Amino acid sequence: MSAAKKKAPAKKRVAARKRGRPTIEITQRAHRAIVRWLKDGNYFVDACAVAGYRPQIARQWLLRGGREIERRDAGKVAQSAEEPYVRFLLAVEKAEAHSKATAVRQLTGAGREDWRAALAYLERKFPREWGQRINHHVDEELNAFLNRLEANLPADVYAKVLRAADGPAGEGSPSEAPPRD
């Protein structure tokens, strides 16, 4: 056979590569480390950083777990490859709930010895009943002041006062006053 008639070697098929960044799979080490820091009361971002993982990656793990739970709730068959992400999501939720419950127990226990701790708890837990009403008090005083002005000033002067008060921000404030000669 001549060299011209030889067949070219067949090209090997190359599997199509996925686009984007490769997925970082969750490990037991990552799971345990992040959950441990969350249980101690740390924010998610900080727990991930201390454990040595980027929060964006760990959030993707949570999303995968959430999607798998939604699939299962919709009656679809569980995908075993997604089980670590489901366990991670449930463990994160449990750790965060545990840290809150621990803090509440400490706070309510401190309230027995220091009334301010109990008040702080009540203000946050039941803000409508126990929250500070500073804004409401200021509004009441401002309305009373405006009513006194309206009652004691001529209508045209009262209107000028309202226009001046409604002027552009910073206008008329002492820091904006023109320099003296």
Tab-separated table of C-alpha atoms in Angstrom:
chain	number	residue	atom	x	y	z
A	1	MET	CA	0.000	0.000	0.000
A	2	SER	CA	1.174	3.440	-0.768
A	3	ALA	CA	1.481	6.098	1.869
A	4	ALA	CA	-1.247	8.164	0.184
A	5	LYS	CA	-3.856	5.433	0.567
A	6	LYS	CA	-3.297	4.764	4.269
A	7	LYS	CA	-6.237	5.649	6.427
A	8	ALA	CA	-5.852	8.428	8.928
A	9	PRO	CA	-6.176	7.254	12.517
A	10	ALA	CA	-9.678	7.639	13.915
A	11	LYS	CA	-10.153	10.621	16.183
A	12	LYS	CA	-11.018	9.847	19.755
A	13	ARG	CA	-14.298	11.219	20.982
A	14	VAL	CA	-13.848	13.711	23.743
A	15	ALA	CA	-16.672	14.113	26.209
A	16	ALA	CA	-18.235	17.544	26.166
A	17	ARG	CA	-17.011	19.640	29.056
A	18	LYS	CA	-19.415	21.447	31.297
A	19	ARG	CA	-19.253	25.198	31.225
A	20	GLY	CA	-18.643	27.356	34.266
A	21	ARG	CA	-16.736	26.652	37.401
A	22	PRO	CA	-16.471	23.098	38.617
A	23	THR	CA	-18.787	22.211	41.464
A	24	ILE	CA	-17.153	21.871	44.846
A	25	GLU	CA	-18.701	18.894	46.568
A	26	ILE	CA	-19.541	19.034	50.255
A	27	THR	CA	-17.454	16.927	52.606
A	28	GLN	CA	-18.125	15.646	56.112
A	29	ARG	CA	-15.302	17.892	57.333
A	30	ALA	CA	-16.948	21.003	55.844
A	31	HIS	CA	-20.351	19.978	57.174
A	32	ARG	CA	-19.101	19.423	60.728
A	33	ALA	CA	-16.935	22.558	60.845
A	34	ILE	CA	-19.570	24.991	59.588
A	35	VAL	CA	-22.302	23.506	61.771
A	36	ARG	CA	-20.061	23.626	64.857
A	37	TRP	CA	-19.385	27.367	64.396
A	38	LEU	CA	-23.065	28.076	63.736
A	39	LYS	CA	-24.068	26.221	66.871
A	40	ASP	CA	-21.750	28.513	68.830
A	41	GLY	CA	-23.827	31.465	67.596
A	42	ASN	CA	-21.717	32.737	64.699
A	43	TYR	CA	-23.177	34.255	61.557
A	44	PHE	CA	-23.218	31.972	58.511
A	45	VAL	CA	-20.566	34.011	56.660
A	46	ASP	CA	-18.235	33.918	59.656
A	47	ALA	CA	-18.816	30.221	60.314
A	48	CYS	CA	-17.870	29.449	56.712
A	49	ALA	CA	-14.770	31.654	56.828
A	50	VAL	CA	-13.502	30.172	60.096
A	51	ALA	CA	-14.147	26.676	58.753
A	52	GLY	CA	-12.160	27.547	55.612
A	53	TYR	CA	-14.962	27.666	53.033
A	54	ARG	CA	-16.300	30.465	50.889
A	55	PRO	CA	-19.843	31.432	51.944
A	56	GLN	CA	-20.962	31.448	48.292
A	57	ILE	CA	-20.044	27.771	47.963
A	58	ALA	CA	-21.791	26.848	51.212
A	59	ARG	CA	-24.912	28.754	50.104
A	60	GLN	CA	-24.935	26.674	46.920
A	61	TRP	CA	-24.882	23.574	49.104
A	62	LEU	CA	-27.878	24.910	51.028
A	63	LEU	CA	-29.733	25.642	47.790
A	64	ARG	CA	-29.077	22.118	46.513
A	65	GLY	CA	-30.421	20.676	49.745
A	66	GLY	CA	-33.489	22.912	49.554
A	67	ARG	CA	-34.205	21.946	45.946
A	68	GLU	CA	-33.957	18.270	46.835
A	69	ILE	CA	-36.357	18.691	49.756
A	70	GLU	CA	-38.818	20.472	47.438
A	71	ARG	CA	-38.512	17.612	44.930
A	72	ARG	CA	-39.246	15.074	47.641
A	73	ASP	CA	-42.161	17.107	48.954
A	74	ALA	CA	-43.561	17.092	45.408
A	75	GLY	CA	-43.577	13.283	45.537
A	76	LYS	CA	-40.492	12.634	43.414
A	77	VAL	CA	-37.975	9.902	44.177
A	78	ALA	CA	-35.050	10.957	46.364
A	79	GLN	CA	-31.728	11.374	44.589
A	80	SER	CA	-29.060	9.775	46.744
A	81	ALA	CA	-26.359	12.106	45.363
A	82	GLU	CA	-28.211	15.053	46.926
A	83	GLU	CA	-28.532	13.495	50.391
A	84	PRO	CA	-25.381	15.178	51.813
A	85	TYR	CA	-26.811	18.578	50.851
A	86	VAL	CA	-30.159	17.800	52.469
A	87	ARG	CA	-28.389	16.716	55.670
A	88	PHE	CA	-26.263	19.888	55.579
A	89	LEU	CA	-29.320	22.140	55.178
A	90	LEU	CA	-31.159	20.450	58.043
A	91	ALA	CA	-28.064	20.590	60.267
A	92	VAL	CA	-27.562	24.319	59.530
A	93	GLU	CA	-31.197	25.058	60.406
A	94	LYS	CA	-30.921	23.031	63.611
A	95	ALA	CA	-27.615	24.681	64.621
A	96	GLU	CA	-29.012	28.180	64.107
A	97	ALA	CA	-32.143	27.330	66.108
A	98	HIS	CA	-29.960	25.854	68.856
A	99	SER	CA	-27.810	28.991	69.082
A	100	LYS	CA	-30.926	31.178	69.343
A	101	ALA	CA	-32.458	28.977	72.019
A	102	THR	CA	-29.213	29.004	74.004
A	103	ALA	CA	-29.029	32.807	73.833
A	104	VAL	CA	-32.662	33.154	74.924
A	105	ARG	CA	-32.047	30.798	77.852
A	106	GLN	CA	-29.009	32.834	78.926
A	107	LEU	CA	-30.866	36.115	78.513
A	108	THR	CA	-33.963	35.042	80.393
A	109	GLY	CA	-31.770	33.552	83.123
A	110	ALA	CA	-29.877	36.833	83.410
A	111	GLY	CA	-33.218	38.613	83.679
A	112	ARG	CA	-33.724	37.094	87.110
A	113	GLU	CA	-30.694	38.996	88.378
A	114	ASP	CA	-30.782	42.071	86.140
A	115	TRP	CA	-34.127	43.547	85.052
A	116	ARG	CA	-32.442	45.228	82.053
A	117	ALA	CA	-31.772	41.848	80.445
A	118	ALA	CA	-35.438	40.915	80.792
A	119	LEU	CA	-36.490	44.282	79.371
A	120	ALA	CA	-34.097	43.918	76.421
A	121	TYR	CA	-35.583	40.496	75.706
A	122	LEU	CA	-39.157	41.794	75.895
A	123	GLU	CA	-38.372	44.790	73.633
A	124	ARG	CA	-37.012	42.496	70.934
A	125	LYS	CA	-39.441	39.622	71.293
A	126	PHE	CA	-42.578	41.757	71.632
A	127	PRO	CA	-41.720	45.150	70.074
A	128	ARG	CA	-45.345	46.303	69.776
A	129	GLU	CA	-45.996	45.928	73.466
A	130	TRP	CA	-42.535	46.540	74.931
A	131	GLY	CA	-40.564	48.378	72.230
A	132	GLN	CA	-39.389	51.907	72.778
A	133	ARG	CA	-41.763	54.539	71.485
A	134	ILE	CA	-39.310	57.373	70.886
A	135	ASN	CA	-40.537	58.253	67.390
A	136	HIS	CA	-44.141	58.386	68.529
A	137	HIS	CA	-43.261	60.775	71.348
A	138	VAL	CA	-41.293	63.068	68.989
A	139	ASP	CA	-44.214	63.152	66.546
A	140	GLU	CA	-46.605	64.137	69.330
A	141	GLU	CA	-44.346	66.962	70.511
A	142	LEU	CA	-43.792	68.246	66.973
A	143	ASN	CA	-47.528	68.295	66.261
A	144	ALA	CA	-48.197	70.134	69.536
A	145	PHE	CA	-45.517	72.705	68.646
A	146	LEU	CA	-46.996	73.275	65.181
A	147	ASN	CA	-50.471	73.660	66.701
A	148	ARG	CA	-49.137	76.324	69.107
A	149	LEU	CA	-47.466	78.188	66.223
A	150	GLU	CA	-50.639	78.095	64.166
A	151	ALA	CA	-52.710	79.375	67.087
A	152	ASN	CA	-50.335	82.220	68.000
A	153	LEU	CA	-49.031	83.466	64.639
A	154	PRO	CA	-50.815	85.357	61.887
A	155	ALA	CA	-51.759	83.045	59.005
A	156	ASP	CA	-49.231	84.584	56.564
A	157	VAL	CA	-46.357	84.267	59.078
A	158	TYR	CA	-47.337	80.674	59.917
A	159	ALA	CA	-47.346	79.863	56.177
A	160	LYS	CA	-43.828	81.379	55.852
A	161	VAL	CA	-42.595	79.275	58.770
A	162	LEU	CA	-43.962	76.101	57.160
A	163	ARG	CA	-42.367	77.007	53.801
A	164	ALA	CA	-39.039	77.695	55.514
A	165	ALA	CA	-39.222	74.402	57.400
A	166	ASP	CA	-40.050	72.565	54.175
A	167	GLY	CA	-37.103	74.137	52.292
A	168	PRO	CA	-34.143	72.260	50.768
A	169	ALA	CA	-32.092	70.153	53.176
A	170	GLY	CA	-29.368	72.068	54.928
A	171	GLU	CA	-30.831	75.481	54.124
A	172	GLY	CA	-30.790	77.720	57.129
A	173	SER	CA	-28.820	75.348	59.341
A	174	PRO	CA	-26.036	76.944	61.422
A	175	SER	CA	-23.321	74.995	59.592
A	176	GLU	CA	-24.564	76.427	56.293
A	177	ALA	CA	-24.626	80.039	57.477
A	178	PRO	CA	-22.508	82.399	55.370
A	179	PRO	CA	-19.150	83.347	56.889
A	180	ARG	CA	-19.042	86.589	58.861
A	181	ASP	CA	-16.816	89.471	57.781
